[in-house]
Short mmCIF file of C-alpha atoms and ligand atoms in Angstrom, two decimals:
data_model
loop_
_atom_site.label_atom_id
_atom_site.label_comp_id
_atom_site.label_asym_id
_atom_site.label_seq_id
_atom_site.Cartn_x
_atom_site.Cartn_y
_atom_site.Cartn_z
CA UNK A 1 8.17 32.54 -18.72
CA UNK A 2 6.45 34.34 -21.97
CA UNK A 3 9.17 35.66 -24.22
CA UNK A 4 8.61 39.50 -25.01
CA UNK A 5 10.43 41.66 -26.94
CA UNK A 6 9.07 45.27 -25.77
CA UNK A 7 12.61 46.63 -24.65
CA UNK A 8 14.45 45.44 -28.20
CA UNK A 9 12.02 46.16 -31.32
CA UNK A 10 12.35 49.79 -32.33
CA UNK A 11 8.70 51.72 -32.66
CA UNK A 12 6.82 50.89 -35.54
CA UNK A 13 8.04 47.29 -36.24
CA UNK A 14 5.08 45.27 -35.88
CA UNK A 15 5.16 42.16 -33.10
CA UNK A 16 5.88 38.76 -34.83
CA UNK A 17 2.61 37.70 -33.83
CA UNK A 18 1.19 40.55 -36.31
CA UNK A 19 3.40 39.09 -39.41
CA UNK A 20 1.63 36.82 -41.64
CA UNK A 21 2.66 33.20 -41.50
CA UNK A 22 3.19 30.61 -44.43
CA UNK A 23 0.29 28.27 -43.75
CA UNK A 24 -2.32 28.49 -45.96
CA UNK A 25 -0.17 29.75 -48.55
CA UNK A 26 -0.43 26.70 -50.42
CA UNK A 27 2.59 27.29 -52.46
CA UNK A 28 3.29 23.15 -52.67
CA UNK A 29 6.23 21.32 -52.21
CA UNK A 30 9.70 21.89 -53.70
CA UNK A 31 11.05 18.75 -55.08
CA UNK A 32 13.95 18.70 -57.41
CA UNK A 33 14.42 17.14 -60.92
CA UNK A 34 15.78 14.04 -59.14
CA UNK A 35 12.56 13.31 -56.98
CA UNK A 36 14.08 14.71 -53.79
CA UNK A 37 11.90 16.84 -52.07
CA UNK A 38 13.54 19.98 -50.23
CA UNK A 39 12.28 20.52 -46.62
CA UNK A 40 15.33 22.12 -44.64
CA UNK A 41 16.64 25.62 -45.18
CA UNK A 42 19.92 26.29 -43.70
CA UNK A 43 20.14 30.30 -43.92
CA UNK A 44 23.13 32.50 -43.21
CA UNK A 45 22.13 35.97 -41.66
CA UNK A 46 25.50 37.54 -41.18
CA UNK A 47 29.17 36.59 -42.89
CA UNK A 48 30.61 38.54 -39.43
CA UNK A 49 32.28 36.94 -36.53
CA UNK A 50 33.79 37.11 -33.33
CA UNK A 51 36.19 34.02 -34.00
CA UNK A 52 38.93 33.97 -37.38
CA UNK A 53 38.72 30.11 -37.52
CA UNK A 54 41.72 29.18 -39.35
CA UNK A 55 40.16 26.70 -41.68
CA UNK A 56 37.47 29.03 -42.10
CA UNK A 57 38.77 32.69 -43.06
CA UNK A 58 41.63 34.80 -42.88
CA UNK A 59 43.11 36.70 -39.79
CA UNK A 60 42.33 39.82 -41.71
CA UNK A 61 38.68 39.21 -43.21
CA UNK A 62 37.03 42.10 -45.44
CA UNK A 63 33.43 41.91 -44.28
CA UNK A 64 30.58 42.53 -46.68
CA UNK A 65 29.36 45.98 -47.14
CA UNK A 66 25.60 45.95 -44.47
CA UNK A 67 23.34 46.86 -47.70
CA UNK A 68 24.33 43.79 -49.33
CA UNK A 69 23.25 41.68 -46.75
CA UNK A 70 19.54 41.23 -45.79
CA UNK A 71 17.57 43.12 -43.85
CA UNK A 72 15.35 41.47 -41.23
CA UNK A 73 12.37 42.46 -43.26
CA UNK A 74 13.99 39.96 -46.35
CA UNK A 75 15.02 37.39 -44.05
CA UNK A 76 11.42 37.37 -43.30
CA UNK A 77 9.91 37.13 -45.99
CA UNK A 78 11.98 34.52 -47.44
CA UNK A 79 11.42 32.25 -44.83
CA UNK A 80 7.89 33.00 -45.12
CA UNK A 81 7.81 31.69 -48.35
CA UNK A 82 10.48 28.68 -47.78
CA UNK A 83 7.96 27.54 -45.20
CA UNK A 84 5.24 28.17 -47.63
CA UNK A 85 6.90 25.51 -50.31
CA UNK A 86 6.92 22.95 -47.32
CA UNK A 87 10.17 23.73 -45.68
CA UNK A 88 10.11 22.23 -42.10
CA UNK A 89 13.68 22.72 -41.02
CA UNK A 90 15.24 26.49 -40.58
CA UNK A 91 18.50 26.33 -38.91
CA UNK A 92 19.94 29.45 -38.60
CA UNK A 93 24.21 30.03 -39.09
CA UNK A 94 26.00 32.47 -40.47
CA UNK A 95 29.22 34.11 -39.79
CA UNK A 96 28.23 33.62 -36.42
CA UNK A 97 24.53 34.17 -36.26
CA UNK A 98 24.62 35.53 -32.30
CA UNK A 99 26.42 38.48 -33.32
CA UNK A 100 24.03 39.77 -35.64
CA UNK A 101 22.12 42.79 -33.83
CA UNK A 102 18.92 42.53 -31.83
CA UNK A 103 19.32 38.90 -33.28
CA UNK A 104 16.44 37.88 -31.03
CA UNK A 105 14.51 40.01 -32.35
CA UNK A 106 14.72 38.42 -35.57
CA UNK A 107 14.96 34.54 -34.19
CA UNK A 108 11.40 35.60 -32.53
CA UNK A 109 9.88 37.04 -35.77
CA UNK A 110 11.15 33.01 -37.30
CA UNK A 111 9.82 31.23 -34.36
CA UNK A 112 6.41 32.27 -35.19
CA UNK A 113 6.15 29.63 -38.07
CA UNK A 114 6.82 27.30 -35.28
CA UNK A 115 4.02 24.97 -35.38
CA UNK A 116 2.46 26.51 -38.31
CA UNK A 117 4.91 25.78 -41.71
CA UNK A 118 7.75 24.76 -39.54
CA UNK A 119 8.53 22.15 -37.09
CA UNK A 120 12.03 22.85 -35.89
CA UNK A 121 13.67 26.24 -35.55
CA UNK A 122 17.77 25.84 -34.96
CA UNK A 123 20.95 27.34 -35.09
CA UNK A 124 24.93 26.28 -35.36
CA UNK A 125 27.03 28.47 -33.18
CA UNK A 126 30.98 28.74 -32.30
CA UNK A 127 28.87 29.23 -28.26
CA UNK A 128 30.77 32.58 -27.32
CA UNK A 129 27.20 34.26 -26.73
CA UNK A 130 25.12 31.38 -25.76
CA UNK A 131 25.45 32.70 -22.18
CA UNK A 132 23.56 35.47 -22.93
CA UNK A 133 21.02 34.20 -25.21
CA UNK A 134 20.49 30.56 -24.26
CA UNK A 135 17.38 31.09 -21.64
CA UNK A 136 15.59 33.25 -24.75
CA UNK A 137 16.26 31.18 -27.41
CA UNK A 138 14.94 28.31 -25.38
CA UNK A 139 11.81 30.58 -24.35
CA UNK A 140 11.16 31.13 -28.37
CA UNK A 141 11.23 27.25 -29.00
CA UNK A 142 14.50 26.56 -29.57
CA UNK A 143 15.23 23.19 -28.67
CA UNK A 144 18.44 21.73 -29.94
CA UNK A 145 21.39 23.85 -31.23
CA UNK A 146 24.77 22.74 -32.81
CA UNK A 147 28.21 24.04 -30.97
CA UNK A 148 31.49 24.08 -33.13
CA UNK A 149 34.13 23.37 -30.45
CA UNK A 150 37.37 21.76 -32.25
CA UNK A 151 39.60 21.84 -28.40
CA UNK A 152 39.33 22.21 -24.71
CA UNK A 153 42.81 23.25 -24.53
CA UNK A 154 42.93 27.00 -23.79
CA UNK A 155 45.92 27.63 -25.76
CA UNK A 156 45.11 25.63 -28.99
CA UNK A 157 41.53 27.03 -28.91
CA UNK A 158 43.23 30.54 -29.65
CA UNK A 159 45.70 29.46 -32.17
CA UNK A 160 42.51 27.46 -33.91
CA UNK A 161 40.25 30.05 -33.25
CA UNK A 162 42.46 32.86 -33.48
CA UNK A 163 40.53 34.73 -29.82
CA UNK A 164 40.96 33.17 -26.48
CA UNK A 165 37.61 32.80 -26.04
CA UNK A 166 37.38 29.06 -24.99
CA UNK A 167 35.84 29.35 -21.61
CA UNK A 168 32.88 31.65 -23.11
CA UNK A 169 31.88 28.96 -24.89
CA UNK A 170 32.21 26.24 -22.22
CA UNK A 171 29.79 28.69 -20.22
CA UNK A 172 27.48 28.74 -22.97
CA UNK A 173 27.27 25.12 -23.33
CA UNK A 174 26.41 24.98 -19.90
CA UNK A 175 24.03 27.56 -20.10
CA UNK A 176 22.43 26.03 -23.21
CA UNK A 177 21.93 22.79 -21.75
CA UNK A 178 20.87 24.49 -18.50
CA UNK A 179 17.89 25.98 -20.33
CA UNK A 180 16.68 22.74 -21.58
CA UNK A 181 18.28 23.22 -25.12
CA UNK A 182 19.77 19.92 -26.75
CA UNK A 183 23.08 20.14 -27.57
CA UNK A 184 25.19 18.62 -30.31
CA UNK A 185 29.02 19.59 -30.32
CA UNK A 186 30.27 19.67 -34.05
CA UNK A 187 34.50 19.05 -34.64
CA UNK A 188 36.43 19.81 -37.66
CA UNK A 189 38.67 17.27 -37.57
CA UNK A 190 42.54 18.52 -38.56
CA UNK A 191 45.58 16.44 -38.63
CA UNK A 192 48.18 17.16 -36.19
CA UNK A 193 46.50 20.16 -34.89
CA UNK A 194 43.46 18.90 -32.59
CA UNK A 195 43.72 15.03 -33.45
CA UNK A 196 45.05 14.02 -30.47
CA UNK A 197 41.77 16.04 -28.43
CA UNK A 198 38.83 13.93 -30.48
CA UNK A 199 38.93 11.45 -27.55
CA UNK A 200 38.81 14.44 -24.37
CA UNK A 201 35.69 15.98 -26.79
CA UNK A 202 33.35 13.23 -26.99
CA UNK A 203 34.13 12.39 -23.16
CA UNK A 204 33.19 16.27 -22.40
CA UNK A 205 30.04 15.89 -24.84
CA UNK A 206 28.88 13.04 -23.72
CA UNK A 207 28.99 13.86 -20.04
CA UNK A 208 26.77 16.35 -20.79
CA UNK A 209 24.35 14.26 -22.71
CA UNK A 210 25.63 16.00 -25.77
CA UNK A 211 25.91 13.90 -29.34
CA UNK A 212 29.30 14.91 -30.82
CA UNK A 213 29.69 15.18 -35.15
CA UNK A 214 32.87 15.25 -36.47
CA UNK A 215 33.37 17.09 -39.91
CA UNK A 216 36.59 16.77 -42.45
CA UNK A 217 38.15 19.65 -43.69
CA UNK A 218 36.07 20.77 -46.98
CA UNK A 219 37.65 23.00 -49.88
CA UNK A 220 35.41 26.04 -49.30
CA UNK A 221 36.63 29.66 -49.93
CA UNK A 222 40.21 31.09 -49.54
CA UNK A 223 41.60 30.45 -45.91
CA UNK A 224 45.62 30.66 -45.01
CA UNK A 225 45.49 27.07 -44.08
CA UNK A 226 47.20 24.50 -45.52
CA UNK A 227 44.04 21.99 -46.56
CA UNK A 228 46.48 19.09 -47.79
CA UNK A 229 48.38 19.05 -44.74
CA UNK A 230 45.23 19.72 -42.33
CA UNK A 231 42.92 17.09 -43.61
CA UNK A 232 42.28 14.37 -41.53
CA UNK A 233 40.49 11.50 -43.08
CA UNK A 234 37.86 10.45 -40.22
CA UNK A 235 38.06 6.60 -41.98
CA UNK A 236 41.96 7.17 -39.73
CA UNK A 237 40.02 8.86 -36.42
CA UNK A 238 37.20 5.73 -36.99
CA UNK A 239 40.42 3.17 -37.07
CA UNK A 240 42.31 4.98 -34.24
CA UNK A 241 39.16 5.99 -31.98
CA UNK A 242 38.22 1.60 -32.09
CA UNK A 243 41.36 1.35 -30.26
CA UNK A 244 40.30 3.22 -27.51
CA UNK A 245 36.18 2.88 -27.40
CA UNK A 246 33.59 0.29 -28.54
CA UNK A 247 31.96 2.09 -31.50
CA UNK A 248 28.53 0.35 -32.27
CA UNK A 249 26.75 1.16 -35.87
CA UNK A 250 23.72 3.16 -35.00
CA UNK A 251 20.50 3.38 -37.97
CA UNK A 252 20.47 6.57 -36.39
CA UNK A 253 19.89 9.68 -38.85
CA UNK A 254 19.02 13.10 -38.54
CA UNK A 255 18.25 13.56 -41.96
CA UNK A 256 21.89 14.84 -42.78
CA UNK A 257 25.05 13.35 -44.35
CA UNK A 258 26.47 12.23 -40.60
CA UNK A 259 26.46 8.46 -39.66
CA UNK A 260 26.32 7.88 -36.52
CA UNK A 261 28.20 5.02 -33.67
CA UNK A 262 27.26 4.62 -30.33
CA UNK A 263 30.29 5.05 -28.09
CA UNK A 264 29.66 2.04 -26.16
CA UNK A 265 31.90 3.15 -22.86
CA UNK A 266 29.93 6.58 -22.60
CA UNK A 267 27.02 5.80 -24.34
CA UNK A 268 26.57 8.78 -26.34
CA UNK A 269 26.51 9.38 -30.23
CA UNK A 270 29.11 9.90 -32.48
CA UNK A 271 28.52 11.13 -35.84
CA UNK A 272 31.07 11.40 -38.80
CA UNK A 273 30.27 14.15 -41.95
CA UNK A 274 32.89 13.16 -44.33
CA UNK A 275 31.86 15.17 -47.39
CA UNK A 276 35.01 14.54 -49.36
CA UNK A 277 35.29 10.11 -49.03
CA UNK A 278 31.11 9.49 -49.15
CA UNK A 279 28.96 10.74 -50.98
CA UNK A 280 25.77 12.04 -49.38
CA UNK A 281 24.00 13.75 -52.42
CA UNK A 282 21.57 10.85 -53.13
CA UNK A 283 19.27 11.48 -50.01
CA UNK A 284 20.11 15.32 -49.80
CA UNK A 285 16.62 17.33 -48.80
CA UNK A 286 18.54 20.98 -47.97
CA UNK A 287 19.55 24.13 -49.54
CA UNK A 288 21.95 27.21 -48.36
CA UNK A 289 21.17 30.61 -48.74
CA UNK A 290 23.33 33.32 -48.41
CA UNK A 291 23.24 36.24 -45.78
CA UNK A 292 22.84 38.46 -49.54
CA UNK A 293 20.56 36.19 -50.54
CA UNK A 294 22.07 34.05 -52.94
CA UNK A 295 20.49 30.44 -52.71
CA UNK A 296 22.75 27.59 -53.64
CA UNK A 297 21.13 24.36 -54.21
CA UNK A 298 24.32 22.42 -53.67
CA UNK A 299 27.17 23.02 -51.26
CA UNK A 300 29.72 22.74 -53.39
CA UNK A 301 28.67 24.25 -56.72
CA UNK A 302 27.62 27.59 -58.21
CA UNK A 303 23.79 26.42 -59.12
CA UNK A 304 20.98 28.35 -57.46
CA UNK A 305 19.23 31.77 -57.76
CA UNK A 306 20.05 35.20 -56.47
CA UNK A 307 16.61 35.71 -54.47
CA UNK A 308 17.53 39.32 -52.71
CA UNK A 309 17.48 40.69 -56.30
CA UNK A 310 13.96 39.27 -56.70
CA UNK A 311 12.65 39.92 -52.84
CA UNK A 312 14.02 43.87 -54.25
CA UNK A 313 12.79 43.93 -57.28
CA UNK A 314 9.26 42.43 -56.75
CA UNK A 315 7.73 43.36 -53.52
CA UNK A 316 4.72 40.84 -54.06
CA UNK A 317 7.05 38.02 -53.68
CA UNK A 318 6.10 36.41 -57.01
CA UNK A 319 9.89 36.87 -58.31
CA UNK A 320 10.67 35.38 -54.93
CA UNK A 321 8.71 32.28 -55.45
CA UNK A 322 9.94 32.08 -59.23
CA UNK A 323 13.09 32.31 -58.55
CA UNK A 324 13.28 29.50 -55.57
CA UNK A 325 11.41 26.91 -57.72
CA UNK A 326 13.05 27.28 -60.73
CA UNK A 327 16.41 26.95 -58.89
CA UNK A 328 15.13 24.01 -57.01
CA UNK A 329 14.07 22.36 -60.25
CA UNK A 330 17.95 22.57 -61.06
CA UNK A 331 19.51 21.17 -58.06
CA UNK A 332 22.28 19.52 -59.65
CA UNK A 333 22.32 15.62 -58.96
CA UNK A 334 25.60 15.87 -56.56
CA UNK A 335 28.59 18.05 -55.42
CA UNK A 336 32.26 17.57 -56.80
CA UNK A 337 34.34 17.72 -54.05
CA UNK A 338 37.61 16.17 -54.36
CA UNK A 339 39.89 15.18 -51.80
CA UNK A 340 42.59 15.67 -54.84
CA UNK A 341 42.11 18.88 -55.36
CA UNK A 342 41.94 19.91 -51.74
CA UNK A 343 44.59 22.48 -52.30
CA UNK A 344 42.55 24.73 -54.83
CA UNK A 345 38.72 25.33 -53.32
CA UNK A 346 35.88 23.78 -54.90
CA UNK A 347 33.81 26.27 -53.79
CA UNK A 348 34.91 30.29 -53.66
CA UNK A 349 32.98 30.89 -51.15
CA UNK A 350 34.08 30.74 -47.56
CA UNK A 351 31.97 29.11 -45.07
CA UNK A 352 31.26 32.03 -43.30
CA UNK A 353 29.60 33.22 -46.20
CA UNK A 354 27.47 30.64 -47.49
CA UNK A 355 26.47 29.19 -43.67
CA UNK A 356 28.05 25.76 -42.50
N1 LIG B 401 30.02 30.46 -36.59
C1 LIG B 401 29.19 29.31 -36.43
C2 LIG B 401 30.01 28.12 -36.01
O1 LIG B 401 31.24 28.17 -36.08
O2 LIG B 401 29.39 27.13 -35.62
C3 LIG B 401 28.36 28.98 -37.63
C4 LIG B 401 29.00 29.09 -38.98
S1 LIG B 401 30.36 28.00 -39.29
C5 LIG B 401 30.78 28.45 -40.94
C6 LIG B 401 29.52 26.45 -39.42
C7 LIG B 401 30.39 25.22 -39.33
O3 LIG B 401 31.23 25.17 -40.45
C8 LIG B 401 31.28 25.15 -38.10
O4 LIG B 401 31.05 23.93 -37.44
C9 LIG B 401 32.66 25.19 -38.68
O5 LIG B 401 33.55 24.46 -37.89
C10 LIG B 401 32.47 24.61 -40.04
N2 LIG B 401 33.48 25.00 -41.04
C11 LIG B 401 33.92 26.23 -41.36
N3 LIG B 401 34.83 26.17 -42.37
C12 LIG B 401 34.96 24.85 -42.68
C13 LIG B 401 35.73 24.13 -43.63
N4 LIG B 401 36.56 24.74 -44.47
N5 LIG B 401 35.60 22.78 -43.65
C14 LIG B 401 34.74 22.13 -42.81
N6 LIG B 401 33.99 22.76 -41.90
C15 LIG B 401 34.09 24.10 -41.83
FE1 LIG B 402 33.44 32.13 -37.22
FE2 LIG B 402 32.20 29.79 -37.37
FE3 LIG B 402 33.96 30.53 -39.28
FE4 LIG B 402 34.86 29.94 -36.85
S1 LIG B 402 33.82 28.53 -38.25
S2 LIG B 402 35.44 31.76 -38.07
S3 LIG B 402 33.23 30.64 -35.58
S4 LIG B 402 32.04 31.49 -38.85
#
């Protein structure tokens, strides 16, 4: 079925189909001082969110004012001209990108660079709308999306999450998958709170033909967890989940800082993003930008550029372009996480804010 958006763009917005698109822009590619060359953009479009994640931000989180984060208009254009540079990869987050409004109006407006600057348009979602939206993301392009589920129990998903809202995102798994969308179902690992669940995940995601990541704890932003006593170091959940499964080595890579097993008894894929004990940084080919705008070059450090000042200040885009190269040019070599300092963030930022 054709996708249209007649009933949600306001008069006067033109149709994605009328926007420009990057190709033939021949901006070149980004590569960084260290000879990687940059070809996924992982954007943020909202630092609001239905959930209150414990590990992510406080109960009582002070959202950012709405003029300080980008319109759909910037969010355009600087994907525009991150496809432009050679960026392949957009995976939308935020916040929680599905609450943004008329947010497929905006995921239509990206999914015109599909097949023309990029080749995969994504998203990572908590799931609690993917019931409503899965059948039009999938009709946009939309093939594989990333779910953060960290329980099936009912009761620990609302202490974790905060919301009892566990079954609205088992429905929109379902409905996901139902609509021909890959899933993958991403885990923050946390000692003593959803340890003991890892196993009852990867059998639910794997059932479902689902690939299953699990993530450690990182330092980011100011949440009323305790980080020392939640992290879980997934070298223990490797050591404890070999008692229990075969776990085979897999070359397997999506490009990212997981590394993946084969879970010989269910045959699905197991991936383990432990920022804080390996370091990834060597083969990194991604930034982060900000739902304001601010592009950081490196998860866990300051570097980058604050592009919504230049997208405001310089309506050709040349600022734009400026600023994004020069900041790429600077990509510092490597983050400095720390499982020491754990306690203290390494980054200010929440996770909500800059996009996971
Ligand atoms: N709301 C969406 C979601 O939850 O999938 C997208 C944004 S969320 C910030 C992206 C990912 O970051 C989620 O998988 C979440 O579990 C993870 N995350 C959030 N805070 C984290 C932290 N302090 N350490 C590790 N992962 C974190
Ligand atoms: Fe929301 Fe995602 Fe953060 Fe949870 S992890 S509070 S779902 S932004």
């Amino acid at each position: 079925m054709a996708y249209t958006l007649i009933n949600t763009r306001p008069v006067g917005r033109p149709t994605p189909e009328a926007l420009p698109t990057a190709l033939g822009a021949g901006q070149g590619a980004l590569v960084d001082s260290f000879k990687r060359r940059v070809t996924y953009l992982r954007l943020s479009i909202t630092d609001r969110c239905d959930l209150r994640c414990t590990y992510c931000m406080p109960e009582r989180m002070t959202f950012l004012p709405r003029k300080d984060v980008l319109s759909f208009e910037e969010l355009d254009e600087l994907v525009t001209a991150f496809a432009s540079f050679g960026v392949d990869k957009l995976r939308i987050t935020g916040g929680e990108p599905l609450v943004r409004k008329d947010i497929m109006e905006l995921m239509a407006r990206f999914s015109r660079h599909l097949g023309n600057g990029l080749n995969e348009l994504t998203l990572t979602t908590n799931g609690t709308l993917l019931s409503k939206y899965a059948g039009e993301l999938s009709a946009i392009g939309v093939r594989r999306i990333n779910v953060s589920l960290d329980t099936l129990n009912r009761s620990l998903f609302e202490k974790i999450a905060r919301r009892d809202m566990l079954h609205d995102v088992l429905i929109g798994i379902d409905a996901a998958i139902a609509a021909g969308i890959k899933v993958k179902i991403n885990t923050v690992a946390l000692a003593n709170i959803n340890e003991q669940e890892i196993p009852a995940l990867i059998h639910f995601a794997h059932e479902r033909g689902a690939d299953m990541t699990l993530i450690e704890t990182m330092p980011m932003g100011e949440a009323e967890t305790d980080r020392v006593e939640d992290f879980l170091s997934l070298e223990r959940v490797r050591a404890d989940l070999s008692k229990r499964f075969t776990l085979t080595d897999l070359n397997y890579t999506t490009g990212g800082p997981a590394r993946y097993v084969r879970v010989e008894e269910t045959g699905g894929k197991l991936g383990f993003i432990t920022p804080l004990t390996h370091n990834f940084c060597e083969s990194c080919n991604r930034v982060r930008v900000t739902c304001t705008g601010r592009l950081y070059t490196c998860l866990g450090r300051e570097d980058g550029a604050d592009l919504r000042d230049a997208l405001r200040a310089d309506p050709s885009g040349g600022l734009l372009r400026e600023g994004i190269r020069g900041a790429i040019e600077r990509k510092p070599k490597g983050h400095d996480f720390d499982s020491t300092r754990l306690a203290s963030p390494a980054s200010p930022r929440t996770m909500s804010h800059t996009g996971g």
